[in-house]
PDB file of C-alpha atoms in Angstrom:
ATOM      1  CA  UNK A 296     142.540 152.444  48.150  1.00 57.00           C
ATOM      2  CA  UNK A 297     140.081 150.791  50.322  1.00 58.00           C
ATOM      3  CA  UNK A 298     136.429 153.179  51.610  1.00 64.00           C
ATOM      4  CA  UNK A 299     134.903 152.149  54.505  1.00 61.00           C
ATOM      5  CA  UNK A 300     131.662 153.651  55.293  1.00 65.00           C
ATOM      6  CA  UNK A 301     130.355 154.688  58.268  1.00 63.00           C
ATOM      7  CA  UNK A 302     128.575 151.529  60.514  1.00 62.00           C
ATOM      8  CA  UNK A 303     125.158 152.549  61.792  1.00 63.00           C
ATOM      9  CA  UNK A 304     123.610 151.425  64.788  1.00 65.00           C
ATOM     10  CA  UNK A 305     121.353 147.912  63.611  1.00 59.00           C
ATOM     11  CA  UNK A 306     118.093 148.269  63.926  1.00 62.00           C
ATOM     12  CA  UNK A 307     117.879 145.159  66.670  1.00 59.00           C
ATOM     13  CA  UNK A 308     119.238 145.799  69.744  1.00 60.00           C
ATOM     14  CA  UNK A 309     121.745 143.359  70.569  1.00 56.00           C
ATOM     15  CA  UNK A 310     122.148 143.549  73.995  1.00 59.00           C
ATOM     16  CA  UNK A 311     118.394 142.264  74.806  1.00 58.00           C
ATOM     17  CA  UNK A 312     119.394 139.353  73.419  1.00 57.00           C
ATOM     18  CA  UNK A 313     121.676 138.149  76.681  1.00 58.00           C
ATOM     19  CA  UNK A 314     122.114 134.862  76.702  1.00 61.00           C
ATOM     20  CA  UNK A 315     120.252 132.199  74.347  1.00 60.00           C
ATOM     21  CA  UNK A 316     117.119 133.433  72.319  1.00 66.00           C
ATOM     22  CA  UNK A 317     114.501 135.246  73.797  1.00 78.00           C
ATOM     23  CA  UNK A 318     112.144 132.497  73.992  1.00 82.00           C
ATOM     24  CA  UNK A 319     108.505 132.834  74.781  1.00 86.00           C
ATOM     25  CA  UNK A 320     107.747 130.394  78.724  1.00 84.00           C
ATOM     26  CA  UNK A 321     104.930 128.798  76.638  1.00 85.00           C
ATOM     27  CA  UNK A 322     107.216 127.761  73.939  1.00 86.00           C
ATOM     28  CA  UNK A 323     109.949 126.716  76.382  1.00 86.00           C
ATOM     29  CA  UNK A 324     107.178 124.452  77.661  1.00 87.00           C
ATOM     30  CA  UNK A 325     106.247 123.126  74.560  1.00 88.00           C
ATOM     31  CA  UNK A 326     110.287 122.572  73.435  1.00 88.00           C
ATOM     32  CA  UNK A 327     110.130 120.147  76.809  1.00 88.00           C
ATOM     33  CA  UNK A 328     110.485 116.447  76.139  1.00 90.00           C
ATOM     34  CA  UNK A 329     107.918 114.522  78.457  1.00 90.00           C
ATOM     35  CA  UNK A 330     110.429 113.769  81.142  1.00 91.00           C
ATOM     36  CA  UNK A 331     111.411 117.675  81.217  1.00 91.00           C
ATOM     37  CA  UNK A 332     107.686 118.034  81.385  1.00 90.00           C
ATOM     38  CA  UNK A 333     106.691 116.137  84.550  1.00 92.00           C
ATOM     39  CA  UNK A 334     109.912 117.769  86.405  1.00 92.00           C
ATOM     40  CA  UNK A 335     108.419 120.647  85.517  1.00 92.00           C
ATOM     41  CA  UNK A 336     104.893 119.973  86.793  1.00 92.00           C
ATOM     42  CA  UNK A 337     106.343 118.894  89.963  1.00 93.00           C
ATOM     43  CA  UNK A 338     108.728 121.942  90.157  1.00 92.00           C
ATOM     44  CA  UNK A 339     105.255 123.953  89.087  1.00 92.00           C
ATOM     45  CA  UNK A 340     103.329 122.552  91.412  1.00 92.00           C
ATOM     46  CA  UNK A 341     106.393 123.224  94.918  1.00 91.00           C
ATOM     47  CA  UNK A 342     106.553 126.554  93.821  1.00 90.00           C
ATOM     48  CA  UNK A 343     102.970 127.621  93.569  1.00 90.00           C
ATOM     49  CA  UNK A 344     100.838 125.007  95.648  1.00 89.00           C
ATOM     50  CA  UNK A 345     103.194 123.362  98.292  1.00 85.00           C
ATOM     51  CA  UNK A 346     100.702 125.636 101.195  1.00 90.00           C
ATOM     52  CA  UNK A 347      98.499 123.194  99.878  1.00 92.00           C
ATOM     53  CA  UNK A 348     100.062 119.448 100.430  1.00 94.00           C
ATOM     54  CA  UNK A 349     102.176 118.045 103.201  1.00 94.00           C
ATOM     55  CA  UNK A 350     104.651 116.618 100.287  1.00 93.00           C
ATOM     56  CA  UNK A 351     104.710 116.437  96.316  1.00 94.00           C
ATOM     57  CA  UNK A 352     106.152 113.369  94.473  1.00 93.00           C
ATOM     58  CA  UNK A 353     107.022 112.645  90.906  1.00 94.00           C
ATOM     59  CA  UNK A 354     106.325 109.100  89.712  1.00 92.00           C
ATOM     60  CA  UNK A 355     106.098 109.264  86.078  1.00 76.00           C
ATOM     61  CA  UNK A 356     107.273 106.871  83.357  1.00 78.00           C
ATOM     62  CA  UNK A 357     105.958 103.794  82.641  1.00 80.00           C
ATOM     63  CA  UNK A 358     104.085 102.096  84.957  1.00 83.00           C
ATOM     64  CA  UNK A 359     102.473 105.213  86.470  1.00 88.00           C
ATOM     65  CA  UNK A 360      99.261 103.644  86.605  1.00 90.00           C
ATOM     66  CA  UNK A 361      97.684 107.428  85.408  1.00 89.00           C
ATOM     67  CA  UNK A 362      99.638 109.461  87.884  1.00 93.00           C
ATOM     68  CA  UNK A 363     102.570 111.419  87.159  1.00 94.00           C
ATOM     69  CA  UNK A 364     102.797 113.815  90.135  1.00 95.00           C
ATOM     70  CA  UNK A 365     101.027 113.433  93.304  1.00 95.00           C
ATOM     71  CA  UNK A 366      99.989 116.235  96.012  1.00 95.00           C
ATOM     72  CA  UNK A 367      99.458 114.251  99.425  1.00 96.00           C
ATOM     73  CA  UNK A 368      97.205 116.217 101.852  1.00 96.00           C
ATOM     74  CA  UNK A 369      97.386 116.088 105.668  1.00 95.00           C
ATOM     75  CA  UNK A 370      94.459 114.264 105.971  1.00 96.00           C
ATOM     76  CA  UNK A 371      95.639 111.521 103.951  1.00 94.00           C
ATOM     77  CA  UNK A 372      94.211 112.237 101.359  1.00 97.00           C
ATOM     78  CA  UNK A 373      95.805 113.281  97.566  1.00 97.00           C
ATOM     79  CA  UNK A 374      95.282 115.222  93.968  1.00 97.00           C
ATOM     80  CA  UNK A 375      96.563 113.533  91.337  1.00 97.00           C
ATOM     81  CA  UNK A 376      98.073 115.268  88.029  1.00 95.00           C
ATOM     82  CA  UNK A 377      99.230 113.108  84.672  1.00 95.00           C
ATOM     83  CA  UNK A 378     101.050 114.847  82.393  1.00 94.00           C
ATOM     84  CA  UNK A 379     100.392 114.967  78.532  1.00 92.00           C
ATOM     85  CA  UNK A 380     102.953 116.453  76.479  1.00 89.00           C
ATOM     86  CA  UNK A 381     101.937 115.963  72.848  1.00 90.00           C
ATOM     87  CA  UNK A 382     102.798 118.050  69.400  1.00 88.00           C
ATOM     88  CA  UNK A 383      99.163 119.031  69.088  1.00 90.00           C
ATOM     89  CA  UNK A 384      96.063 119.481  71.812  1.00 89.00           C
ATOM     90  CA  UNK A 385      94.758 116.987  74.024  1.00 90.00           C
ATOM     91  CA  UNK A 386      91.775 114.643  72.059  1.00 92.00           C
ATOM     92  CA  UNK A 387      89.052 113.468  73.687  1.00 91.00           C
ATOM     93  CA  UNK A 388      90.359 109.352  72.892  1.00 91.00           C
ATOM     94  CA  UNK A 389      93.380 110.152  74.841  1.00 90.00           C
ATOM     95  CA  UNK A 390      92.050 111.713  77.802  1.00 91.00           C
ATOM     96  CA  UNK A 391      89.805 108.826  77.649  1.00 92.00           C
ATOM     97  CA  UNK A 392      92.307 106.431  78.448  1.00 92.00           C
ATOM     98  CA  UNK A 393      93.863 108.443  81.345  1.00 92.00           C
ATOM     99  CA  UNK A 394      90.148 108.365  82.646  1.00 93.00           C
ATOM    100  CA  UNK A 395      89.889 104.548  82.012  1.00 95.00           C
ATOM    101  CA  UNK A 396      92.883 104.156  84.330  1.00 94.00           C
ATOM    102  CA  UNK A 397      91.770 106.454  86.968  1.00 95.00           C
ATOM    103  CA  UNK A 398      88.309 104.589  86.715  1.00 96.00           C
ATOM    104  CA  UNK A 399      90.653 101.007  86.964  1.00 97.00           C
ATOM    105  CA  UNK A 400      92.863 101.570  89.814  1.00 96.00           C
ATOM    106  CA  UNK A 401      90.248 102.985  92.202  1.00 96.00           C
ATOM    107  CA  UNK A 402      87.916 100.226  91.482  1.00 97.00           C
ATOM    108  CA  UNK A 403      90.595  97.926  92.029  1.00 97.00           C
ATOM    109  CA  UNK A 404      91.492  99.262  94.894  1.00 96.00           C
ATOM    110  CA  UNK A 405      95.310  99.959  93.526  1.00 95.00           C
ATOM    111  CA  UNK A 406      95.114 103.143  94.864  1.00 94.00           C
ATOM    112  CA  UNK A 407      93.104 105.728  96.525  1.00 95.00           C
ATOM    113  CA  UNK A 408      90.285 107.932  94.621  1.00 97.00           C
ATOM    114  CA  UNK A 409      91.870 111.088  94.682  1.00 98.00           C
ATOM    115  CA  UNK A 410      90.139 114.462  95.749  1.00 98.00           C
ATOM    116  CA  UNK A 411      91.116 116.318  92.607  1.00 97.00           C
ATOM    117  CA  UNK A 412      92.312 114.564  89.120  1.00 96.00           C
ATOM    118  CA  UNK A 413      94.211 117.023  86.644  1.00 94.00           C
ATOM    119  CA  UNK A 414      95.319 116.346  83.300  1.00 92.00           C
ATOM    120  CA  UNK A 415      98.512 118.799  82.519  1.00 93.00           C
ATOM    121  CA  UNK A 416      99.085 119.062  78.917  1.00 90.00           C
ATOM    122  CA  UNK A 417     101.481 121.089  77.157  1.00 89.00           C
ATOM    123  CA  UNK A 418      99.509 122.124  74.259  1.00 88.00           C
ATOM    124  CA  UNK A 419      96.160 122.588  76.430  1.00 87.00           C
ATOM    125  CA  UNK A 420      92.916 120.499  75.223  1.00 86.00           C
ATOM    126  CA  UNK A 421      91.237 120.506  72.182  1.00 83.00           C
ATOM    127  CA  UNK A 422      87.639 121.931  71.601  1.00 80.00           C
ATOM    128  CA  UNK A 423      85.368 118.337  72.335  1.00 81.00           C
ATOM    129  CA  UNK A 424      87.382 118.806  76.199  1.00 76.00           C
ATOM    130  CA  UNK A 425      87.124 121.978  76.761  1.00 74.00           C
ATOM    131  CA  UNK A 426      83.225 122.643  75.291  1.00 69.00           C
TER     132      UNK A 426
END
């Protein structure tokens, strides 16, 4: 004859778990792929900072020219943010480069120098940016 014991309650509580994995926001961000990433930004930037600009627009992919998202002002004129989603922190050679085209494009006259310049990136900067 078949015993069955007596279940206990498990030692996780299963209904916290709702739906999915209980993920950490930070991770979520870092699980993005780029594209997910500058949606993001741009959903970021509507939801906390659109008091700030008459209009937001997305732009990323190639061709970008260094500007992902951009944050038009009233006055004309505009913050731009580029987006960096890598598997590790931002180096100082690849922030060099976004620099190089901001440096290239306002020289050139391919767009306007913006009041504010932001890199975004996913896995925040290493210690040569930030010290």
């Amino acid at each position: 004859m078949l015993q069955f014991e007596s279940l206990s309650k498990p030692k996780i509580d299963i209904e916290s778990f709702g739906i999915g994995a209980n993920i950490p926001p930070i991770n979520q961000v870092k699980m993005m792929d780029e594209d997910s990433f500058e949606h993001f930004t741009e959903e970021w930037l509507y939801a906390c900072k659109k008091n700030n600009y008459t209009s937001i627009k997305r732009i990323g992919g190639a061709g970008d020219k260094g500007r992902d998202v951009i944050g038009y002002y009233n006055n004309g004129t505009v913050d731009y943010y580029q987006c960096k989603h890598y598997a590790s922190a931002l180096t100082p050679s690849e922030y060099y480069i976004e620099l190089g085209k901001l440096c290239y494009y306002t020289f050139s006259n391919e767009y306007a120098i913006p009041k504010n310049y932001y890199i975004v990136a996913s896995n925040d900067a290493g210690l040569n940016l930030t010290s």
